[in-house]
Coordinates of C-alpha atoms in Angstrom, one line a residue:
M1 CA -10.9 -81.0 -107.3
K2 CA -12.1 -79.7 -110.5
V3 CA -12.9 -83.2 -111.9
L4 CA -15.3 -83.6 -108.9
A5 CA -17.2 -80.3 -109.5
M6 CA -20.2 -80.0 -111.7
L7 CA -19.0 -77.0 -113.7
L8 CA -21.5 -74.5 -114.9
M9 CA -21.7 -72.0 -117.7
V10 CA -24.4 -69.3 -118.0
F11 CA -25.0 -69.8 -121.7
S12 CA -27.5 -72.5 -122.6
F13 CA -29.0 -75.7 -121.3
T14 CA -29.4 -79.0 -123.1
A15 CA -32.0 -80.6 -120.9
L16 CA -35.8 -80.2 -121.0
Q17 CA -38.5 -80.5 -118.2
A18 CA -40.1 -84.0 -117.6
K19 CA -43.3 -84.0 -115.7
G20 CA -45.3 -86.5 -113.7
S21 CA -44.6 -89.3 -111.4
L22 CA -42.0 -92.0 -111.9
W23 CA -44.8 -94.4 -111.6
N24 CA -46.4 -93.3 -114.9
Q25 CA -45.6 -96.4 -116.9
S26 CA -47.2 -95.0 -120.0
K27 CA -43.9 -93.4 -120.8
L28 CA -42.0 -96.7 -120.5
P29 CA -41.1 -98.7 -123.6
Q30 CA -43.0 -102.0 -123.5
D31 CA -41.0 -105.2 -123.8
T32 CA -42.6 -108.6 -123.3
A33 CA -39.3 -110.1 -122.3
F34 CA -39.4 -108.1 -119.1
K35 CA -41.7 -107.4 -116.2
V36 CA -41.8 -103.9 -114.7
F37 CA -42.2 -103.4 -110.9
T38 CA -42.8 -99.9 -109.4
G39 CA -43.0 -99.0 -105.9
K40 CA -42.2 -96.6 -103.0
V41 CA -39.8 -97.1 -100.1
V42 CA -40.7 -95.3 -96.9
D43 CA -39.5 -95.1 -93.2
E44 CA -41.7 -97.4 -91.2
A45 CA -42.1 -95.0 -88.2
T46 CA -42.3 -91.6 -90.0
R47 CA -43.7 -92.7 -93.4
K48 CA -41.3 -90.3 -95.0
P49 CA -39.7 -91.4 -98.4
V50 CA -36.3 -93.2 -98.1
V51 CA -34.2 -91.6 -100.6
F52 CA -31.5 -93.4 -102.7
A53 CA -32.3 -96.8 -101.1
N54 CA -30.9 -99.8 -103.0
V55 CA -33.4 -101.9 -104.8
Y56 CA -31.9 -105.1 -106.3
L57 CA -32.3 -108.6 -107.2
V58 CA -30.5 -110.8 -104.6
G59 CA -27.5 -112.6 -106.0
S60 CA -27.7 -110.6 -109.3
S61 CA -26.1 -107.4 -110.6
L62 CA -29.5 -106.0 -111.6
G63 CA -30.7 -103.2 -109.5
T64 CA -31.7 -99.5 -109.2
V65 CA -32.1 -96.8 -106.4
T66 CA -35.1 -94.8 -105.3
N67 CA -35.5 -91.2 -106.3
A68 CA -36.1 -88.1 -104.3
E69 CA -39.7 -89.2 -103.5
G70 CA -38.7 -92.7 -102.5
E71 CA -40.0 -94.2 -105.8
F72 CA -38.4 -96.8 -108.0
I73 CA -38.8 -98.7 -111.2
L74 CA -37.2 -102.1 -111.7
K75 CA -37.2 -103.9 -115.0
V76 CA -36.8 -107.7 -114.4
P77 CA -36.1 -110.2 -117.2
N78 CA -38.7 -113.0 -117.3
S79 CA -35.9 -115.5 -116.7
E80 CA -35.0 -113.8 -113.3
L81 CA -38.6 -113.7 -111.9
N82 CA -37.8 -116.5 -109.5
R83 CA -35.4 -114.4 -107.6
K84 CA -36.0 -112.3 -104.5
L85 CA -36.0 -108.5 -104.3
G86 CA -33.6 -106.8 -101.7
I87 CA -34.2 -103.3 -100.4
S88 CA -31.5 -101.7 -98.2
N89 CA -30.3 -98.3 -97.1
M90 CA -27.9 -96.9 -94.6
G91 CA -29.2 -97.2 -91.0
Y92 CA -32.1 -99.5 -91.9
K93 CA -32.7 -103.2 -91.7
N94 CA -32.6 -104.9 -95.0
V95 CA -35.9 -106.2 -96.5
I96 CA -36.0 -109.3 -98.7
L97 CA -39.3 -110.0 -100.7
S98 CA -40.2 -112.6 -103.3
L99 CA -41.0 -111.1 -106.6
S100 CA -44.0 -113.3 -106.8
D101 CA -45.5 -111.4 -103.7
L102 CA -45.3 -108.0 -105.3
K103 CA -47.8 -106.2 -107.4
D104 CA -46.8 -104.8 -110.8
K105 CA -47.4 -101.2 -109.6
E106 CA -47.3 -99.0 -106.6
N107 CA -45.8 -101.4 -104.0
L108 CA -45.3 -99.8 -100.7
I109 CA -42.1 -101.1 -98.8
K110 CA -41.4 -100.0 -95.2
L111 CA -37.9 -100.0 -93.8
E112 CA -37.2 -100.2 -90.0
V113 CA -34.3 -98.3 -88.5
V114 CA -31.6 -100.4 -87.2
A115 CA -29.2 -99.7 -84.2
I116 CA -25.6 -101.0 -84.3
P117 CA -24.5 -102.8 -81.0
L118 CA -21.0 -101.6 -80.4
E119 CA -19.8 -105.0 -79.1
Q120 CA -20.5 -106.4 -82.6
V121 CA -17.9 -104.1 -84.2
V122 CA -14.3 -105.0 -84.2
I123 CA -12.0 -102.0 -83.6
R124 CA -9.1 -102.4 -85.8
N125 CA -7.3 -99.2 -85.2
E126 CA -8.4 -95.9 -83.6
D127 CA -6.3 -93.9 -86.1
P128 CA -8.6 -92.9 -88.9
V129 CA -5.7 -92.0 -91.3
E130 CA -4.2 -95.5 -90.8
L131 CA -7.6 -97.0 -91.5
L132 CA -7.9 -95.0 -94.8
K133 CA -4.4 -96.0 -95.8
M134 CA -5.3 -99.7 -95.3
A135 CA -8.5 -99.2 -97.2
F136 CA -6.6 -97.9 -100.2
R137 CA -3.9 -100.6 -100.0
R138 CA -6.8 -103.2 -100.2
I139 CA -8.5 -101.7 -103.4
N140 CA -6.8 -104.4 -105.6
D141 CA -8.5 -107.0 -103.3
N142 CA -11.8 -105.3 -102.7
Y143 CA -12.7 -103.9 -106.2
N144 CA -12.9 -105.3 -109.7
K145 CA -9.6 -106.1 -111.3
N146 CA -11.1 -106.6 -114.8
P147 CA -13.0 -104.4 -117.1
E148 CA -16.7 -104.7 -117.5
M149 CA -19.6 -103.2 -119.4
E150 CA -22.3 -101.3 -117.4
V151 CA -25.8 -100.0 -118.0
G152 CA -26.5 -96.8 -116.2
F153 CA -29.6 -94.6 -115.7
Y154 CA -28.6 -90.9 -115.8
R155 CA -30.6 -87.8 -114.8
E156 CA -29.8 -84.0 -114.9
T157 CA -32.2 -81.5 -113.4
V158 CA -32.4 -77.7 -112.8
K159 CA -34.6 -76.0 -110.3
Q160 CA -35.4 -72.3 -110.4
N161 CA -36.4 -71.4 -106.9
R162 CA -38.9 -74.1 -106.1
S163 CA -39.9 -75.1 -109.6
Y164 CA -38.2 -77.6 -112.0
V165 CA -37.3 -75.9 -115.2
A166 CA -35.2 -78.6 -116.9
V167 CA -34.8 -82.3 -116.7
A168 CA -33.0 -84.7 -119.1
E169 CA -32.8 -88.5 -118.7
A170 CA -30.6 -91.1 -120.6
V171 CA -29.6 -94.8 -120.5
L172 CA -25.9 -95.1 -120.6
D173 CA -23.6 -97.7 -122.2
V174 CA -20.5 -97.6 -119.9
Y175 CA -17.1 -99.3 -120.3
K176 CA -15.8 -99.5 -116.7
A177 CA -12.1 -99.7 -116.5
P178 CA -10.3 -101.9 -113.8
Y179 CA -9.7 -100.3 -110.5
T180 CA -6.2 -101.6 -110.5
S181 CA -5.3 -99.7 -113.7
F182 CA -4.3 -96.1 -113.6
M183 CA -3.8 -96.0 -117.5
D184 CA -7.2 -97.1 -118.5
Y185 CA -10.2 -94.9 -117.9
D186 CA -14.0 -95.2 -117.9
R187 CA -15.7 -94.5 -121.2
V188 CA -19.4 -93.3 -121.4
R189 CA -21.8 -93.1 -124.3
I190 CA -25.5 -92.3 -124.4
Y191 CA -27.5 -95.4 -125.6
K192 CA -30.8 -93.5 -125.7
G193 CA -32.3 -90.3 -124.0
R194 CA -35.6 -88.6 -123.6
K195 CA -37.0 -85.2 -122.8
S196 CA -40.4 -83.6 -122.3
E197 CA -42.0 -81.3 -124.7
D198 CA -43.4 -79.2 -121.9
I199 CA -40.7 -76.7 -121.0
K200 CA -40.8 -73.7 -118.6
K201 CA -38.8 -70.8 -119.7
M202 CA -36.3 -69.6 -117.3
D203 CA -37.0 -65.8 -117.3
T204 CA -33.9 -64.3 -119.1
L205 CA -31.2 -66.7 -117.8
M206 CA -30.1 -70.1 -119.2
F207 CA -27.5 -72.6 -118.3
K208 CA -25.3 -75.3 -119.6
L209 CA -24.3 -78.2 -117.3
Q210 CA -20.7 -78.9 -118.3
G211 CA -19.4 -82.5 -117.8
G212 CA -22.6 -84.4 -118.4
P213 CA -22.8 -88.3 -117.9
K214 CA -19.1 -88.8 -117.8
T215 CA -18.8 -86.6 -114.8
S216 CA -20.8 -89.1 -112.7
F217 CA -18.0 -91.6 -113.2
L218 CA -15.3 -89.1 -112.5
L219 CA -17.0 -88.9 -109.0
D220 CA -16.0 -92.6 -108.5
V221 CA -13.3 -91.3 -105.9
V222 CA -12.0 -95.0 -105.3
K223 CA -10.9 -94.9 -109.0
N224 CA -10.2 -91.2 -109.1
P225 CA -9.1 -90.0 -105.7
G226 CA -7.7 -86.7 -106.8
E227 CA -7.5 -84.0 -104.1
L228 CA -10.0 -85.9 -101.9
F229 CA -8.2 -89.1 -101.1
S230 CA -4.7 -89.1 -102.6
E231 CA -2.3 -89.7 -99.9
D232 CA -0.4 -86.6 -100.7
Y233 CA -3.5 -84.6 -99.4
F234 CA -4.0 -86.6 -96.2
D235 CA -2.0 -83.9 -94.3
K236 CA -4.3 -81.2 -95.4
Y237 CA -7.4 -82.7 -93.6
N238 CA -8.5 -83.3 -90.1
F239 CA -9.8 -86.9 -89.6
A240 CA -11.8 -88.2 -86.8
M241 CA -13.7 -91.5 -85.9
A242 CA -17.5 -90.7 -85.8
G243 CA -19.1 -94.0 -84.8
Y244 CA -20.7 -96.8 -86.7
S245 CA -23.5 -97.4 -89.2
S246 CA -25.2 -100.3 -91.1
I247 CA -25.2 -100.2 -95.0
D248 CA -26.9 -103.1 -96.6
G249 CA -26.8 -105.1 -93.5
R250 CA -23.0 -104.7 -93.0
D251 CA -21.2 -102.8 -90.2
N252 CA -19.3 -99.7 -91.2
Y253 CA -16.8 -97.4 -89.5
I254 CA -17.6 -93.7 -90.1
I255 CA -14.7 -91.3 -90.5
E256 CA -15.4 -87.5 -90.6
F257 CA -13.0 -85.2 -92.4
D258 CA -12.6 -81.5 -93.0
Q259 CA -9.8 -79.4 -94.4
K260 CA -7.4 -77.9 -91.8
A261 CA -8.0 -74.2 -91.0
E262 CA -4.4 -73.3 -92.2
V263 CA -4.9 -74.8 -95.6
E264 CA -5.7 -72.0 -98.1
M265 CA -6.7 -74.2 -101.2
P266 CA -10.4 -75.1 -101.6
L267 CA -11.0 -78.6 -100.4
Y268 CA -13.8 -80.7 -98.9
K269 CA -15.5 -82.0 -95.8
G270 CA -17.7 -85.1 -95.2
K271 CA -18.0 -88.6 -94.0
I272 CA -16.3 -91.8 -95.3
Y273 CA -17.9 -95.2 -94.6
L274 CA -15.5 -98.2 -94.4
D275 CA -16.8 -101.8 -94.2
T276 CA -15.5 -103.2 -91.0
K277 CA -15.0 -106.7 -92.5
N278 CA -12.6 -105.8 -95.2
L279 CA -12.1 -102.1 -95.0
A280 CA -13.6 -101.5 -98.4
I281 CA -15.0 -97.9 -99.0
S282 CA -18.7 -98.5 -99.2
R283 CA -20.0 -94.9 -99.3
I284 CA -18.7 -91.3 -99.2
D285 CA -20.9 -88.2 -98.6
F286 CA -19.0 -84.9 -99.0
S287 CA -19.3 -81.3 -99.9
F288 CA -17.2 -78.2 -100.3
S289 CA -15.8 -77.0 -97.0
D290 CA -16.8 -73.8 -95.6
K291 CA -13.6 -72.1 -96.8
A292 CA -13.9 -73.6 -100.2
L293 CA -17.5 -72.2 -100.6
Q294 CA -16.1 -68.7 -100.0
I295 CA -14.0 -69.0 -103.3
A296 CA -16.0 -71.7 -105.1
D297 CA -17.5 -69.2 -107.6
N298 CA -14.3 -69.2 -109.7
D299 CA -14.2 -73.0 -109.9
L300 CA -17.8 -73.7 -110.6
V301 CA -19.0 -70.8 -112.8
R302 CA -17.0 -70.6 -116.0
K303 CA -18.9 -68.0 -117.9
K304 CA -21.5 -65.3 -116.9
P305 CA -22.5 -61.7 -117.7
M306 CA -19.9 -59.3 -116.3
D307 CA -22.3 -57.5 -114.0
M308 CA -23.9 -60.6 -112.6
K309 CA -23.1 -61.8 -109.1
V310 CA -23.2 -65.6 -108.6
D311 CA -22.8 -67.0 -105.0
V312 CA -22.4 -70.8 -104.6
I313 CA -24.5 -71.7 -101.5
G314 CA -23.8 -75.4 -101.5
A315 CA -21.9 -78.1 -103.4
N316 CA -22.8 -81.6 -102.2
Y317 CA -21.8 -85.1 -103.4
S318 CA -22.7 -88.7 -102.5
V319 CA -21.1 -91.9 -103.9
N320 CA -22.0 -95.3 -102.9
Y321 CA -20.8 -98.8 -103.7
R322 CA -22.5 -102.2 -103.7
V323 CA -20.9 -105.6 -102.7
L324 CA -21.6 -108.6 -104.9
N325 CA -19.6 -111.8 -104.1
E326 CA -17.3 -109.8 -101.8
K327 CA -16.3 -107.5 -104.7
W328 CA -17.4 -103.8 -104.6
Y329 CA -18.9 -102.0 -107.4
L330 CA -19.9 -98.4 -108.2
N331 CA -23.7 -98.2 -107.5
H332 CA -25.0 -94.7 -107.3
V333 CA -23.7 -91.2 -107.6
R334 CA -25.4 -87.9 -106.8
S335 CA -24.1 -84.3 -107.1
E336 CA -26.1 -81.1 -106.2
L337 CA -25.1 -77.5 -106.6
V338 CA -27.0 -74.6 -105.1
F339 CA -26.2 -71.1 -106.1
K340 CA -27.8 -67.7 -106.0
C341 CA -27.8 -65.3 -109.0
I342 CA -28.2 -61.6 -108.6
W343 CA -28.3 -59.4 -111.7
K344 CA -29.1 -55.8 -110.6
K345 CA -29.1 -54.4 -114.1
K346 CA -31.9 -56.7 -115.1
R347 CA -33.6 -56.7 -111.6
Y348 CA -33.0 -60.4 -111.6
N349 CA -32.7 -62.4 -108.4
A350 CA -33.0 -66.2 -108.3
T351 CA -31.8 -69.4 -106.6
Y352 CA -30.9 -72.4 -108.7
T353 CA -30.4 -76.0 -107.8
T354 CA -28.6 -78.2 -110.3
A355 CA -28.4 -82.0 -109.8
L356 CA -26.8 -84.9 -111.4
E357 CA -27.7 -88.5 -110.6
M358 CA -26.5 -91.8 -112.0
A359 CA -27.4 -95.4 -110.9
V360 CA -25.8 -98.6 -112.3
T361 CA -28.7 -100.9 -113.2
D362 CA -26.7 -103.8 -114.8
R363 CA -23.2 -105.0 -115.4
N364 CA -21.5 -107.8 -117.2
S365 CA -17.9 -108.9 -118.0
E366 CA -18.6 -110.2 -121.6
N367 CA -18.5 -108.4 -124.9
I368 CA -16.3 -105.7 -123.7
N369 CA -16.6 -102.7 -126.0
K370 CA -15.0 -99.3 -125.4
A371 CA -16.7 -96.3 -126.8
R372 CA -14.8 -94.3 -129.3
Y373 CA -13.5 -91.1 -128.0
K374 CA -15.7 -89.0 -130.3
D375 CA -18.8 -91.0 -129.3
Q376 CA -18.3 -90.3 -125.5
A377 CA -21.0 -88.4 -123.6

C-alpha cells in the first residue's frame, strides 16, 4: 500500500536536528492565556517510560501523547484549568488527576497494569472476518460524519546508527474530511515549524523524506483502508482472534492478521483492536509482512546511487483513535522505517531509522477552512 509507506529518496533532507529534553520550556513560546504542564508517564512496577500514552483533558478535545521517553507537554487554556487530566494507555488502568494538584513542570505519573477478566467481555462472533466487516459497516455510526478543523503536532526524525542526525517539528492546521465521504479528503498545511541550528552532518549520504505531514493522515486507515482493510483484500490475509486488551479503560477484541503464504504481492501483518461495545476500530499496529520486506526496497527507496545496496530491515506503523461522546477520532499516528545502506565503492556502511509522528492536540467543528491545494504540506 504505497500511500501507507513513508517513501524515501537518497537525495536531500529538509529537517534539522533538535537537541535537549522535551521538558526544556525555554524553547516554548510564552502565552499568558495558557498554562503549560510537563511531565513523564512511567510503568508503576518497572519505572520504564510509557510510550505514546494519551494525555488529555477529561470531557474536552484537548490532548497530546507522550514521546519515546514518556515525556509530555500539555498547553491548557486558563478557562479550562478547572478540568481534570486523564492519562491512559493500552493495558494500563486510567489515571485521573486534578490540574490543580499538578506542578507546572516535571510531574511524574505512574500507570498500573490492568488485567481483563474474560467474563466481562461479550463474545459477539468468533469469526474475526465477520467482526471486521461489522466494524466497517458501523463506520458511519462510530466516526465523525461532519468535517472539522484539527490542530496537530508533527515530528520527523532520522537516526544514523544510534545518533539522531535530523529532526523537524511543526504545528499543523488540518481540515479533516468526514469519514462518510469518499469524495472529500483531508487537507494539511503547516501553521508553523521549527528546527535546531545544531546539525550533525551525515557522512556522505543525505535523505529526503517523501510524503511529509500529509502522510500521517493517509495512515488513517479507517478513512483510507487501501490494501490493508478494503474488503477486496480480506481473502489475501489470515485473521485470528488473539485475546482482549484494555484501551482507555474500554475492553477491546484483538485480531491478528498476516498475508497468506500463497499471496505474492507485498502486504502487511499486525493487530487490530475493536472496541467490544460498538466494534469501533480503536487502534491498529501493523508492519510489512516478512514476504513484503524481501521486496520492499523497490517500494520504499525511490532514488539512490546505482552501486549502493539498500536493505529495508523494518517498516512499522501504529494508528490509534480516541473516543469522545461515543464518537471516535484520529488521535495519534507513528511510522518507522529501518534500513541498512552499504556502498562498497565509498566504504560506507550505516543503519538508518526514519520516523514520522503526529498527534492531534485539538479539534473544533467551527470556522471550517480547507487549505488550498498549493498550500498543503
